[in-house]
């Protein structure tokens, strides 16, 4: 067990660089730095994201941090602008400080801008001027936020309608086109994470075999199955259901195969078959009466 003092900059180091960082045995927990491992492989599985970018992987959010910070900043500016629109900054000229009311909270001579407040000043007419500053137009900030969200969608390969929740594609073709970059990213994860899951399965089987929970010998093969990552439109789902129903009615596929394609598991299919058989027997018994259950 080894460790090396690293810093945030090392995430961009190459694999060769990591061999020269001064590894030391880890004994801080009271155990030896070298521990017997009976499994023949390091019992740690690393799920690396974007493993081509760094030997330790890179966060999926890495490219989004700075863009999200900009969006947050613009959102704060928008709130300040909206508040300024409701309570605009007012100013007064031609007034001596002694004429201003005393702020009970600060004890200073100053005007307070509160809803319903009325400012009154003495002196000759025309010598006091009161005005207000014009608030910034929020439309520019809103447009900037929209542009930054689009930029975020492009960088992260995420459909904009998923980020904003506004609207969907009008057809299956348009939807597939919008989701293509995201689905491409999903397939990348299925490869990298799928390899890690296969390593995990292998490690678990080795452990089970070592501890006598499964027989010795060649380890069984395992495979990783992912749910479909594509999105179908309502029309495509209806057409696919019609196709499967026609195949089933013409005995091209069995009822079990039809159920498997619909996403049911083997256990669910077995339970459904048992339930249908029980319901059929109950219906037959009801039709034939008590004689149906007489086996004498």
Tab-separated table of C-alpha atoms in Angstrom, residues 97-261:
chain	number	residue	atom	x	y	z
A	97	UNK	CA	-27.052	67.341	5.541
A	98	UNK	CA	-28.781	68.847	8.594
A	99	UNK	CA	-32.068	68.871	6.698
A	100	UNK	CA	-31.956	65.095	6.133
A	101	UNK	CA	-33.765	62.781	8.561
A	102	UNK	CA	-31.791	60.614	10.951
A	103	UNK	CA	-31.704	56.914	10.167
A	104	UNK	CA	-32.692	55.176	13.437
A	105	UNK	CA	-30.670	52.085	12.520
A	106	UNK	CA	-27.382	53.822	11.647
A	107	UNK	CA	-27.741	57.168	13.445
A	108	UNK	CA	-26.610	58.956	10.292
A	109	UNK	CA	-28.284	61.813	8.462
A	110	UNK	CA	-29.510	60.142	5.291
A	111	UNK	CA	-32.543	59.461	3.144
A	112	UNK	CA	-34.202	56.078	3.250
A	113	UNK	CA	-35.769	54.605	0.126
A	114	UNK	CA	-38.692	52.541	1.339
A	115	UNK	CA	-42.078	51.880	-0.281
A	116	UNK	CA	-44.478	54.701	0.624
A	117	UNK	CA	-41.787	57.055	1.973
A	118	UNK	CA	-42.289	60.763	1.194
A	119	UNK	CA	-39.295	63.101	1.214
A	120	UNK	CA	-39.971	66.669	2.430
A	121	UNK	CA	-37.425	69.505	2.512
A	122	UNK	CA	-37.527	73.113	3.577
A	123	UNK	CA	-35.895	76.006	1.775
A	124	UNK	CA	-36.852	78.035	-1.251
A	125	UNK	CA	-38.800	76.386	-4.058
A	126	UNK	CA	-36.705	75.197	-6.977
A	127	UNK	CA	-33.484	74.785	-5.009
A	128	UNK	CA	-33.987	71.082	-4.209
A	129	UNK	CA	-33.804	68.541	-7.016
A	130	UNK	CA	-34.920	64.933	-6.611
A	131	UNK	CA	-34.406	62.257	-9.269
A	132	UNK	CA	-33.728	58.592	-9.804
A	133	UNK	CA	-31.241	56.532	-11.757
A	134	UNK	CA	-32.485	54.372	-14.608
A	135	UNK	CA	-32.144	50.628	-14.039
A	136	UNK	CA	-30.328	48.457	-16.553
A	137	UNK	CA	-32.351	46.619	-19.198
A	138	UNK	CA	-32.565	42.943	-18.113
A	139	UNK	CA	-33.098	41.693	-21.686
A	140	UNK	CA	-29.361	41.759	-22.373
A	141	UNK	CA	-28.638	39.638	-19.296
A	142	UNK	CA	-31.416	37.190	-20.223
A	143	UNK	CA	-29.972	36.839	-23.725
A	144	UNK	CA	-26.509	36.245	-22.274
A	145	UNK	CA	-27.865	33.506	-19.987
A	146	UNK	CA	-29.582	31.826	-22.945
A	147	UNK	CA	-26.342	31.941	-24.961
A	148	UNK	CA	-24.328	30.507	-22.080
A	149	UNK	CA	-26.834	27.669	-21.627
A	150	UNK	CA	-26.492	26.863	-25.342
A	151	UNK	CA	-22.716	26.898	-24.949
A	152	UNK	CA	-23.025	24.590	-21.931
A	153	UNK	CA	-25.203	22.206	-23.953
A	154	UNK	CA	-22.637	22.088	-26.779
A	155	UNK	CA	-19.646	21.564	-24.499
A	156	UNK	CA	-21.300	18.848	-22.404
A	157	UNK	CA	-23.001	17.226	-25.424
A	158	UNK	CA	-26.394	17.506	-23.732
A	159	UNK	CA	-29.575	18.426	-25.667
A	160	UNK	CA	-30.617	21.945	-24.719
A	161	UNK	CA	-34.210	20.892	-24.034
A	162	UNK	CA	-32.905	18.506	-21.341
A	163	UNK	CA	-30.931	21.297	-19.654
A	164	UNK	CA	-33.774	23.814	-19.746
A	165	UNK	CA	-36.815	21.533	-19.696
A	166	UNK	CA	-38.382	23.657	-22.439
A	167	UNK	CA	-39.896	21.799	-25.372
A	168	UNK	CA	-39.053	18.596	-27.196
A	169	UNK	CA	-38.303	17.632	-30.762
A	170	UNK	CA	-41.323	17.491	-33.061
A	171	UNK	CA	-40.471	14.143	-34.644
A	172	UNK	CA	-38.482	11.004	-33.991
A	173	UNK	CA	-35.887	12.035	-36.591
A	174	UNK	CA	-35.418	15.474	-35.028
A	175	UNK	CA	-35.235	13.931	-31.563
A	176	UNK	CA	-32.596	11.428	-32.684
A	177	UNK	CA	-30.557	14.247	-34.228
A	178	UNK	CA	-30.694	16.287	-31.028
A	179	UNK	CA	-29.775	13.336	-28.839
A	180	UNK	CA	-26.979	12.005	-31.090
A	181	UNK	CA	-24.095	13.738	-29.203
A	182	UNK	CA	-25.508	12.628	-25.845
A	183	UNK	CA	-26.010	9.038	-27.028
A	184	UNK	CA	-22.455	9.016	-28.359
A	185	UNK	CA	-21.280	10.016	-24.879
A	186	UNK	CA	-23.478	7.301	-23.333
A	187	UNK	CA	-21.863	4.662	-25.568
A	188	UNK	CA	-18.419	5.837	-24.448
A	189	UNK	CA	-19.467	5.332	-20.822
A	190	UNK	CA	-20.896	1.906	-21.590
A	191	UNK	CA	-17.504	0.820	-22.942
A	192	UNK	CA	-15.328	2.262	-20.157
A	193	UNK	CA	-17.698	1.460	-17.279
A	194	UNK	CA	-18.619	-1.877	-18.861
A	195	UNK	CA	-14.962	-2.915	-18.788
A	196	UNK	CA	-14.785	-1.917	-15.122
A	197	UNK	CA	-17.940	-3.928	-14.331
A	198	UNK	CA	-16.440	-6.991	-16.063
A	199	UNK	CA	-13.302	-6.611	-13.937
A	200	UNK	CA	-15.539	-6.342	-10.869
A	201	UNK	CA	-17.387	-9.527	-11.825
A	202	UNK	CA	-14.079	-11.325	-12.292
A	203	UNK	CA	-12.843	-10.165	-8.884
A	204	UNK	CA	-16.063	-11.299	-7.181
A	205	UNK	CA	-15.864	-14.710	-8.819
A	206	UNK	CA	-12.219	-15.084	-7.776
A	207	UNK	CA	-13.170	-14.214	-4.195
A	208	UNK	CA	-16.106	-16.650	-4.207
A	209	UNK	CA	-13.882	-19.393	-5.572
A	210	UNK	CA	-11.088	-18.708	-3.081
A	211	UNK	CA	-13.507	-18.838	-0.126
A	212	UNK	CA	-15.148	-22.034	-1.399
A	213	UNK	CA	-18.542	-20.554	-2.352
A	214	UNK	CA	-18.233	-21.771	-5.961
A	215	UNK	CA	-16.316	-24.806	-7.313
A	216	UNK	CA	-12.677	-24.571	-8.318
A	217	UNK	CA	-11.871	-24.498	-12.010
A	218	UNK	CA	-12.309	-22.153	-14.913
A	219	UNK	CA	-14.271	-19.035	-14.016
A	220	UNK	CA	-17.626	-18.612	-15.773
A	221	UNK	CA	-17.980	-15.898	-18.388
A	222	UNK	CA	-19.949	-12.764	-17.536
A	223	UNK	CA	-21.341	-10.057	-19.758
A	224	UNK	CA	-22.658	-6.558	-19.179
A	225	UNK	CA	-26.082	-5.694	-20.583
A	226	UNK	CA	-27.231	-2.083	-20.771
A	227	UNK	CA	-30.735	-0.742	-21.148
A	228	UNK	CA	-31.372	0.865	-24.532
A	229	UNK	CA	-30.181	4.455	-24.638
A	230	UNK	CA	-32.315	5.632	-27.546
A	231	UNK	CA	-35.564	7.547	-27.212
A	232	UNK	CA	-38.566	6.648	-29.346
A	233	UNK	CA	-41.324	9.003	-30.324
A	234	UNK	CA	-44.933	8.044	-29.614
A	235	UNK	CA	-45.404	7.106	-33.297
A	236	UNK	CA	-42.294	4.891	-33.271
A	237	UNK	CA	-43.401	3.137	-30.066
A	238	UNK	CA	-46.836	2.449	-31.566
A	239	UNK	CA	-45.354	1.103	-34.818
A	240	UNK	CA	-42.916	-1.114	-32.902
A	241	UNK	CA	-45.736	-2.503	-30.736
A	242	UNK	CA	-47.792	-3.287	-33.870
A	243	UNK	CA	-44.822	-5.056	-35.447
A	244	UNK	CA	-44.270	-7.274	-32.402
A	245	UNK	CA	-47.977	-8.088	-32.160
A	246	UNK	CA	-48.102	-9.183	-35.814
A	247	UNK	CA	-45.023	-11.385	-35.327
A	248	UNK	CA	-46.626	-12.981	-32.275
A	249	UNK	CA	-50.000	-13.553	-33.979
A	250	UNK	CA	-48.277	-15.228	-36.947
A	251	UNK	CA	-46.215	-17.463	-34.652
A	252	UNK	CA	-42.957	-15.911	-35.856
A	253	UNK	CA	-41.976	-15.256	-32.251
A	254	UNK	CA	-43.224	-16.959	-29.116
A	255	UNK	CA	-45.156	-15.292	-26.340
A	256	UNK	CA	-42.051	-15.589	-24.193
A	257	UNK	CA	-39.858	-13.883	-26.792
A	258	UNK	CA	-42.460	-11.152	-27.166
A	259	UNK	CA	-42.387	-10.616	-23.383
A	260	UNK	CA	-38.574	-10.547	-23.375
A	261	UNK	CA	-38.553	-7.865	-26.074
